[in-house]
Amino acid sequence: MKVDLPDPMTVSAVAPDTLLWKLRPDTRQPVVRHFKLDVLDQGRATETFEGAAERCSIGSHASNEIAIDDPTVSRFHCEIQTDGSRARVRDLDSRNGTVLDGVMVREAYLRSGSVLQLGRVNLCFRPADQTTPLLVSEKTAFGGLVGRSVAMRACFAVLERTAMTDATLLLEGETGTGKSKAARAVHNMSQRGGGPFLTLDCGAVPPNLLESELFGHRRGAFTGALQDRTGVLEEADGGTVFLDEIGELPLELQPKLLKTLEDREIRRVGTNAYKSINVRIIAATNRDLRAEVNAGRFRADLFYRLAVVRVTVPSLRQRPDDIGAIAERLLKDLGATPEMSTSLRTPEFLSKLQVAAWPGNVRELRNHLERCLVFRDALSPTDDPAVALSGAALAHLPYAEARRRALDTFEQEYVHALLDDHGGNVARAADVADLDRASLYRLLRRHRDK
C-alpha cells in the first residue's frame, strides 16, 4: 500500500472549525467530536474507521478502539487524543514508528487532511460532524481527590460508576497524580468498602520476594521461609488489592497473576493446591503498558485483563484551574492554621502555583506547601530547594527537628527524581545511586505516600 505524501511540514494547531472537544452551546455540556481515518491506497480511500472517544488507540491487537490487521502495525501502535480544542497523535513505542505528513513523530497535533503512516498503512485524518456527550460528574471531589475541571470531573464520572461494580480497574497517570487515593476511594464507595484494602507496591519489593508477597508461601518453600505466610491476594479476601506500579511486575510472574484474574484462585509458593479467593484487583502504573507490550516487557493478555476499565488521572498541567482547590485541601491536611497560611491563599501566590510545571504533580505541590509552612514564607515554586533548606531558613527550629526536616525533604525529592530519570527501574536507579537495592527499597517505602 503506497500513497504520495505531502512535503514535510510543521504541524500547526487545529483550526477552530475542526474542534474535537467543545461545549455544546445549548446546554454547556462538554461533547467529544468524532473523527474519521480513511485507509488510503494509491491516494484513494478504501476503508474508513471512526473514532468516538477522548482517547482512541490504534494497532493490530483486537483490544484497540481501532484495530488494523496488518503485520507492519504494532499491537498498540499509536493513540489519538482529544486535547481541549485540538487532537494529537502519540506513538506508543511502535516497532516501525508513526509518521505524520512525512515526518517521524513521537507526539504531534493533527489537522484535517493529515496523513498518518503506520508501517505500510496510510491513514487520512478528518474531523466528523457527529458528537458524543462527554460523561462528567456533578461532584467536585471523589474521596481524597478534588477538582472542578472538565478533565477531572470526567475522571470522577468513570470512577463513580466503576465503584458500583467489581470490574478490574487500571489507573494510569504520571507519578504523584493521586492514583492511590483514587483506588482507595473506589474501594470505600463499593460494596466491598467494609472489607480489607491492601496495597502492594510492585516496584518496592525485591523481585525474588514478590511472588511470596502476592500469593503467600508454605513453610520451607525456600531459604528463609520459616513459617507459613498468607499473601495479599488471600489476605484481602472479601475486599480489594491495590497493585501499585504494576508495570514493575516481573515477566515470569505475569502468567500467575493472569490466572488469578481469570480463575479467581491462587496457589501458595511451595504447594500444589489452588485456593479460591474473592478479591477485586485495582492496578496502577505511571508507564504506558501498551508500549511495554510492544517492547515485550508486559504480556498483552495480562494488559487486556487488567484494563477492563482504564482511567487516566490527569496531571496538574492539564488542570491548572484546580490548583487553588487542591492547595486548600492540602493545607487542611497539613494542619495549617489560618494564621500560618494566610500568605498561601492570596491570588498572587496561587497564580504562581498555576503556571508552574509540577512534574511531580500533587505530591510535589504538597511538598512545596509544606516547605512554605516550615519556612513561614510564600516561596515561589521556582525557588532553589537548596536555598530553602539553608540553615538560616530552619534556624527557628530545634536542631534535631531542623535536621530531620531537611533530610526528609532531600530524600523525598532525591528518590522520586532518581526513579523518574530511570523510568521507574529500581535496579538501574540503585546502581546509578551507588546503593544496594534493599536500601533504595527502604527509602521508597519511607516516602511512598509523601
XYZ file of C-alpha atoms in Angstrom, residues 4-181:
178
model
C 2.163 10.104 -2.294
C 2.733 12.023 0.908
C 2.754 15.825 1.098
C 6.006 17.636 1.646
C 7.286 17.528 5.241
C 5.915 20.415 7.248
C 5.478 21.666 10.747
C 2.159 20.534 12.174
C 0.154 23.545 13.301
C -2.700 23.886 15.753
C -6.087 22.693 14.528
C -8.257 25.436 13.092
C -11.425 26.448 15.022
C -13.722 24.601 12.597
C -12.020 21.275 13.405
C -12.504 21.274 17.168
C -12.739 17.742 18.566
C -13.790 18.737 22.073
C -16.039 21.676 22.841
C -19.045 22.829 24.869
C -22.461 22.243 23.377
C -23.886 25.806 23.108
C -27.407 24.992 24.265
C -26.555 23.010 27.414
C -22.888 23.815 28.134
C -22.481 20.040 28.109
C -18.964 19.012 27.069
C -19.004 16.896 23.942
C -16.393 14.953 22.010
C -16.441 15.417 18.262
C -15.912 12.241 16.263
C -13.168 11.840 13.699
C -12.579 9.525 10.781
C -9.490 7.747 9.499
C -9.573 6.804 5.830
C -7.296 3.941 4.804
C -5.554 5.123 1.635
C -4.426 3.054 -1.308
C -2.942 4.872 -4.296
C -4.265 8.095 -2.800
C -7.875 6.862 -2.558
C -9.878 5.810 0.498
C -10.601 2.077 0.619
C -11.888 1.747 4.192
C -12.902 4.167 6.947
C -12.607 3.872 10.722
C -14.447 6.199 13.101
C -13.189 7.393 16.471
C -15.735 8.485 19.062
C -13.844 8.864 22.341
C -11.349 11.167 24.026
C -8.644 8.531 23.553
C -8.579 6.079 20.677
C -5.726 3.617 20.421
C -4.761 2.203 17.019
C -2.969 -1.099 16.482
C -3.219 -4.694 15.369
C -4.363 -6.038 18.765
C -8.114 -6.635 18.989
C -8.447 -4.593 22.192
C -7.680 -1.318 20.369
C -10.541 1.054 19.663
C -9.337 0.986 16.046
C -7.865 -2.418 15.139
C -5.917 -2.703 11.880
C -4.930 -6.186 10.766
C -1.521 -5.645 9.219
C 1.818 -7.230 10.236
C 3.670 -3.888 9.948
C 1.344 -2.277 12.514
C 2.392 -2.855 16.137
C -0.035 -4.397 18.591
C -0.501 -0.961 20.170
C 0.909 1.402 17.581
C -0.310 4.903 18.430
C -3.113 6.803 20.103
C -5.212 9.789 19.071
C -6.207 12.016 21.980
C -8.521 14.981 22.119
C -6.811 17.788 23.989
C -9.042 20.769 24.594
C -9.669 22.256 21.150
C -7.149 20.050 19.355
C -6.390 16.444 18.509
C -2.953 14.898 18.739
C -1.325 11.608 17.894
C 1.129 9.881 20.225
C 3.361 6.990 19.237
C 3.332 4.044 21.674
C 6.922 2.937 21.097
C 5.787 1.117 17.975
C 8.174 -1.068 16.009
C 8.030 0.979 12.784
C 7.230 4.362 14.309
C 4.480 6.843 13.499
C 4.956 9.187 10.543
C 2.802 12.321 10.293
C 2.780 14.147 6.960
C 6.160 12.673 6.096
C 7.786 13.368 9.474
C 8.535 10.722 12.109
C 6.900 11.954 15.325
C 6.731 10.957 18.951
C 3.748 13.225 19.628
C 2.203 15.927 17.433
C -1.025 17.777 16.739
C -3.269 16.767 13.863
C -5.140 18.865 11.346
C -7.846 17.974 8.868
C -6.241 16.110 5.980
C -3.148 14.991 7.912
C -1.785 11.634 6.724
C -0.573 9.113 9.286
C 1.737 6.336 8.134
C 1.793 3.261 10.387
C 4.131 0.711 8.868
C 2.825 0.316 5.326
C -0.687 1.525 6.232
C -1.605 5.149 5.442
C -4.498 6.858 7.195
C -6.007 10.258 6.415
C -7.379 12.105 9.454
C -10.505 14.231 9.196
C -12.975 15.518 11.803
C -16.536 14.219 11.531
C -19.840 16.025 12.092
C -21.119 13.748 14.880
C -20.538 14.476 18.553
C -20.900 12.415 21.711
C -21.663 13.972 25.119
C -18.706 13.704 27.469
C -19.657 11.972 30.696
C -18.782 14.308 33.590
C -19.616 14.113 37.282
C -21.605 16.831 39.010
C -19.319 16.408 42.023
C -16.055 18.246 42.528
C -14.494 15.663 44.850
C -14.026 11.918 44.870
C -12.551 10.589 48.080
C -9.238 12.384 48.562
C -9.260 13.838 45.029
C -10.627 17.301 44.257
C -11.183 19.166 41.008
C -13.709 21.322 39.168
C -12.127 20.999 35.721
C -13.832 19.055 32.952
C -10.837 16.675 32.799
C -11.109 15.801 36.484
C -14.895 15.558 36.586
C -14.771 13.233 33.576
C -12.341 11.088 35.593
C -14.704 11.180 38.594
C -17.649 10.107 36.431
C -15.915 6.887 35.379
C -14.604 6.169 38.877
C -18.073 6.632 40.397
C -19.593 4.115 38.006
C -16.717 1.694 38.373
C -17.065 1.771 42.155
C -20.557 0.303 41.804
C -19.138 -2.834 40.174
C -16.427 -5.419 40.814
C -14.710 -4.704 37.488
C -10.913 -4.814 37.435
C -9.602 -1.255 37.192
C -6.348 0.068 35.710
C -5.365 3.550 36.877
C -2.886 5.358 34.655
C -1.162 8.694 35.035
C 2.051 10.415 35.957
C 3.670 9.927 39.329
C 2.075 11.953 42.107
C -1.336 12.447 40.465
C -3.250 10.618 43.206
C -3.790 7.130 41.804
C -3.583 5.536 45.257
C -6.234 7.960 46.570
